[in-house]
Coordinates of N, CA and C in Angstrom, one line a residue:
X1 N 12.2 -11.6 15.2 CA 11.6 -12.0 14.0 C 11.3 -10.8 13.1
X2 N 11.9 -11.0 12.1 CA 12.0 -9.8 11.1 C 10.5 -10.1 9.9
X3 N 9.5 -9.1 9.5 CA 8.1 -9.4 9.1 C 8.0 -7.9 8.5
X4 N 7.2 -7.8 7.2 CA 7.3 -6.9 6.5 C 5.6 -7.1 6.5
X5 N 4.6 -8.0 6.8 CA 3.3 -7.5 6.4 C 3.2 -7.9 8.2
X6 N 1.8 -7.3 8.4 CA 1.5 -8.2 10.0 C -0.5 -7.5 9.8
X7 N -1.1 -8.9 10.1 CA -2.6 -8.1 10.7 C -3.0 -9.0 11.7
X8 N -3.7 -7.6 11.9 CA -4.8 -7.9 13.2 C -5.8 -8.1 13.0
X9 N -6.3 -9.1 13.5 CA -7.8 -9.6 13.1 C -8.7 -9.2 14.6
X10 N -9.7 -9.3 14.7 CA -10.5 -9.6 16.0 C -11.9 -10.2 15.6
X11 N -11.8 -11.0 16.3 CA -13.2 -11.8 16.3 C -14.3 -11.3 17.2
X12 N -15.7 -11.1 16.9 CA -16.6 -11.1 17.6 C -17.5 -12.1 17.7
X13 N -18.5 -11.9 18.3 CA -19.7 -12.9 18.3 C -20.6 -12.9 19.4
X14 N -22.1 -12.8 19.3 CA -22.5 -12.8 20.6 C -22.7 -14.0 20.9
X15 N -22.3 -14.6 22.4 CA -22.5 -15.5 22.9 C -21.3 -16.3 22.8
X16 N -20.6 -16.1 22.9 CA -18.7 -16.3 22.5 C -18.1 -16.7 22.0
X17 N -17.4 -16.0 21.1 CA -16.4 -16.0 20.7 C -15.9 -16.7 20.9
X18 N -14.8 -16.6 21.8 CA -13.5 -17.6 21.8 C -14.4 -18.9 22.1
X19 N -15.3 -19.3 22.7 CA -15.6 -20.5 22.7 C -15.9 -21.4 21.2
X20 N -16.5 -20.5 20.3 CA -16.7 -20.8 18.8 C -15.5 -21.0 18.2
X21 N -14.2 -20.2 18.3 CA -13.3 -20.0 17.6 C -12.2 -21.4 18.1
X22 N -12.6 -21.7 19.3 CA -11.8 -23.1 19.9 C -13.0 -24.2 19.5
X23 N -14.1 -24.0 19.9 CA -14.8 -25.7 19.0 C -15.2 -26.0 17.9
X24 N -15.0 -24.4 17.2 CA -15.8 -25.2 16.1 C -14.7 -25.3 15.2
X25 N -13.5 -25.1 15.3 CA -12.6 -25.7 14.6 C -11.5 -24.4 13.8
X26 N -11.9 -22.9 14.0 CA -10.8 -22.1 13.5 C -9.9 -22.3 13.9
X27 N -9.4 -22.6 15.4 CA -8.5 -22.8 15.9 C -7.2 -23.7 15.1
X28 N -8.1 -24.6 15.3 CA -7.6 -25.9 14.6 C -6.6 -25.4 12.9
X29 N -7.0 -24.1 12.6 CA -5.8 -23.9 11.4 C -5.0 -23.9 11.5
X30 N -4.3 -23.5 12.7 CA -3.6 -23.2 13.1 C -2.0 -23.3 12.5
X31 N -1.8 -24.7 12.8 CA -0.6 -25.5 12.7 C -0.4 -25.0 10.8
X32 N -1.6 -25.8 10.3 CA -1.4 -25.6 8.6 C -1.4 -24.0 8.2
X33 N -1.6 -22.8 8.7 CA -0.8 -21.5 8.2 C 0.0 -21.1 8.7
X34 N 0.5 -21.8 9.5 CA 1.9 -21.7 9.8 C 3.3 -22.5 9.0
X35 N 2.7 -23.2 8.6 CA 3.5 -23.9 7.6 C 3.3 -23.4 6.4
X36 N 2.3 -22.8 5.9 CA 2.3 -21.7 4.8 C 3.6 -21.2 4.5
X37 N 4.4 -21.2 3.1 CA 5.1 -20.2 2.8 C 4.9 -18.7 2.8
X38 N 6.4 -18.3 3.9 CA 5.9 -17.3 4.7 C 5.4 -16.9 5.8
X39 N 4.6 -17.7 6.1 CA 4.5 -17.4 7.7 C 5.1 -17.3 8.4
X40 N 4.9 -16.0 9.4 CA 6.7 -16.2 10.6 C 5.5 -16.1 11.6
X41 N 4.1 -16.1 11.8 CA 3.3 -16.4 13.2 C 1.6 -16.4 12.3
X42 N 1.6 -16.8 13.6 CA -0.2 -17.3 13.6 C -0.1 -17.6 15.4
X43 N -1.0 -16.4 15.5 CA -1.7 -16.5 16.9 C -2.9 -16.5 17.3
X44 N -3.7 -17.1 18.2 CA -4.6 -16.3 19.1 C -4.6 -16.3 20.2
X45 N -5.5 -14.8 21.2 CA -5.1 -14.7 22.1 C -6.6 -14.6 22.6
X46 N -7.1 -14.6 23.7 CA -8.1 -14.6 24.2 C -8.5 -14.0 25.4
X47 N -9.5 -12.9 25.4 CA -9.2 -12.0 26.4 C -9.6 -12.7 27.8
X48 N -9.5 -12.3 28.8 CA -9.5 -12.7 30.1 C -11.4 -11.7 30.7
X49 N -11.6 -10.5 30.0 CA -12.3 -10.0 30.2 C -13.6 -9.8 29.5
X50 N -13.5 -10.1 28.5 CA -14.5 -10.3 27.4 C -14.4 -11.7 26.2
X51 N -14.8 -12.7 26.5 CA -15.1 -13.7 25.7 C -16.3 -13.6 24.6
X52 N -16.3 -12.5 24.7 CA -16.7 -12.2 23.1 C -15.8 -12.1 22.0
X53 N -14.6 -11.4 22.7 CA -13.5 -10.7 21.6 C -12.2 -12.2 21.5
X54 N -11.9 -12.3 20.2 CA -10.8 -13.3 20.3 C -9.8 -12.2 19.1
X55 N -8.1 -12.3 19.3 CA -7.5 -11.6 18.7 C -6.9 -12.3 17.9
X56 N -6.4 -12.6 16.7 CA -5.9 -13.3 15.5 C -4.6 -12.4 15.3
X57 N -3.4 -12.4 15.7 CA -2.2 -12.0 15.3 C -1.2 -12.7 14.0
X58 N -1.1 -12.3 12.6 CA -1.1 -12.8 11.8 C 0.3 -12.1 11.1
X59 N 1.4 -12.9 11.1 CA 2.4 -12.0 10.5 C 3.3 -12.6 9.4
X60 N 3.7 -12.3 8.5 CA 4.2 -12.5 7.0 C 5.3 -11.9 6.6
X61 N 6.5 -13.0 5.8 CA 7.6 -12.4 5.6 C 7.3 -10.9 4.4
X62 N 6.0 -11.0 3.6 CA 5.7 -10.2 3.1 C 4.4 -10.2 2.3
X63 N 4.1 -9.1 1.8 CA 2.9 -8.9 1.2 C 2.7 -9.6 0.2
X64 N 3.3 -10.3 -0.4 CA 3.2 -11.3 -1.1 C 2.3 -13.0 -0.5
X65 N 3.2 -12.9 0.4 CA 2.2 -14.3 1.1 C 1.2 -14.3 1.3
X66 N 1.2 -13.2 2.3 CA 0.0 -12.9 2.6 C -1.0 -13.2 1.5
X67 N -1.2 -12.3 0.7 CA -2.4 -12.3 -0.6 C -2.5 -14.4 -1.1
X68 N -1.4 -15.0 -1.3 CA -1.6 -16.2 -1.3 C -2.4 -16.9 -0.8
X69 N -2.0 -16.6 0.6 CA -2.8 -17.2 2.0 C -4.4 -16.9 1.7
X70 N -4.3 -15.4 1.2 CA -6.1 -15.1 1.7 C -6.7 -16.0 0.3
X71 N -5.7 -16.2 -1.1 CA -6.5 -16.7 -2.0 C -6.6 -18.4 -1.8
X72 N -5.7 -18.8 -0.8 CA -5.6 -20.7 -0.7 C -7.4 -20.5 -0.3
X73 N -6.9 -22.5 -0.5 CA -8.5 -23.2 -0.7 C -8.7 -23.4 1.5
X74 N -7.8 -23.4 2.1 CA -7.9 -23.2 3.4 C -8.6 -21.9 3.5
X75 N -7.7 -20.4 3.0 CA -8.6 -19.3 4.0 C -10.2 -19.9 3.0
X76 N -10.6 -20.1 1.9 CA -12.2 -20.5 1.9 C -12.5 -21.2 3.1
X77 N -12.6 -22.6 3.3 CA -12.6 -23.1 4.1 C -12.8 -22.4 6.1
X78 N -11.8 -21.4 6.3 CA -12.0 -20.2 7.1 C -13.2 -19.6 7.0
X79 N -13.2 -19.1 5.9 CA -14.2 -18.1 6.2 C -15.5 -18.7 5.8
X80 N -15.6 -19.9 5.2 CA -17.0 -20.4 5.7 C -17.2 -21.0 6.7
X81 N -16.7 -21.2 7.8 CA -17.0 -21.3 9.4 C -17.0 -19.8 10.2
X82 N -16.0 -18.9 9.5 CA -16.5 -17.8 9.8 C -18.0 -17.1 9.6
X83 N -18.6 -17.6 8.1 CA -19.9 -17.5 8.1 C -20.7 -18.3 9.0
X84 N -21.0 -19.5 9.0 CA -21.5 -20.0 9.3 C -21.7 -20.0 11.0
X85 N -20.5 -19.9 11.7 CA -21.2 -19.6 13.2 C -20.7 -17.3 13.1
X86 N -21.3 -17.1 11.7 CA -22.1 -15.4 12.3 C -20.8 -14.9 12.9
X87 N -19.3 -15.5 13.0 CA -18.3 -14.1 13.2 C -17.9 -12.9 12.6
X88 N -18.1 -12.0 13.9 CA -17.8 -10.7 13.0 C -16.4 -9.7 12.7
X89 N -15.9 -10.0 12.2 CA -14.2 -9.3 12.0 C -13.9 -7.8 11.7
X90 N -13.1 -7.3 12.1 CA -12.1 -6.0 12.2 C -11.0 -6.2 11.6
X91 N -10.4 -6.1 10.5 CA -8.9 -6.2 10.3 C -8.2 -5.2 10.1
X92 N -7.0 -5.0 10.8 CA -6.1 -3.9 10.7 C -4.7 -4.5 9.8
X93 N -4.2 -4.1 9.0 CA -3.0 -4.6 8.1 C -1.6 -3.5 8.4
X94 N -0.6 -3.9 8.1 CA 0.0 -3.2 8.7 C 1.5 -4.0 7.7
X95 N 2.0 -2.7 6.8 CA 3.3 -3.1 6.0 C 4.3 -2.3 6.1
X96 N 5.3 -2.9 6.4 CA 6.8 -2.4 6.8 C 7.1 -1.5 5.1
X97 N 7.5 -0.2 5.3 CA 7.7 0.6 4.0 C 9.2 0.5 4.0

């Protein structure tokens, strides 16, 4: 798979994470930003040793989509469940020169 933007997200939270990020519904985007123009993945991964931390692998034919994505009426929708159950994010971005 050939991808000219890619980020990393990480989720925190005390009292866990991955369990917030599977019930309260982030998960659940899943399918619809992947069908985003542009998307060549949408992952998460979930550590085995810290259920605090969940990882968001996020990758794009280019820096163009991406910015799309963050302005759609979904990422809102995102990130007010991100507010509302208190996750706290790291994002690393990363563009093919």
């Amino acid at each position: 798979m050939n991808y000219d933007c890619c980020e990393f997200v990480l989720y925190g939270k005390k009292r866990g994470g991955e369990r917030v990020c599977k019930r309260n519904g982030i998960v659940g985007y899943c399918g619809k930003v992947r069908n985003e123009k542009g998307n060549l993945g949408y992952e998460y991964f979930f550590s085995q040793k810290d259920e605090e931390t969940v990882l968001l692998v996020d990758k794009w034919a280019d820096e163009g989509a991406i910015d799309v994505h963050h302005k759609s009426e979904m990422m809102k929708e995102i990130a007010r469940l991100r507010d509302k159950y208190k996750l706290r994010l790291k994002v690393e971005k990363f563009i093919k020169e």
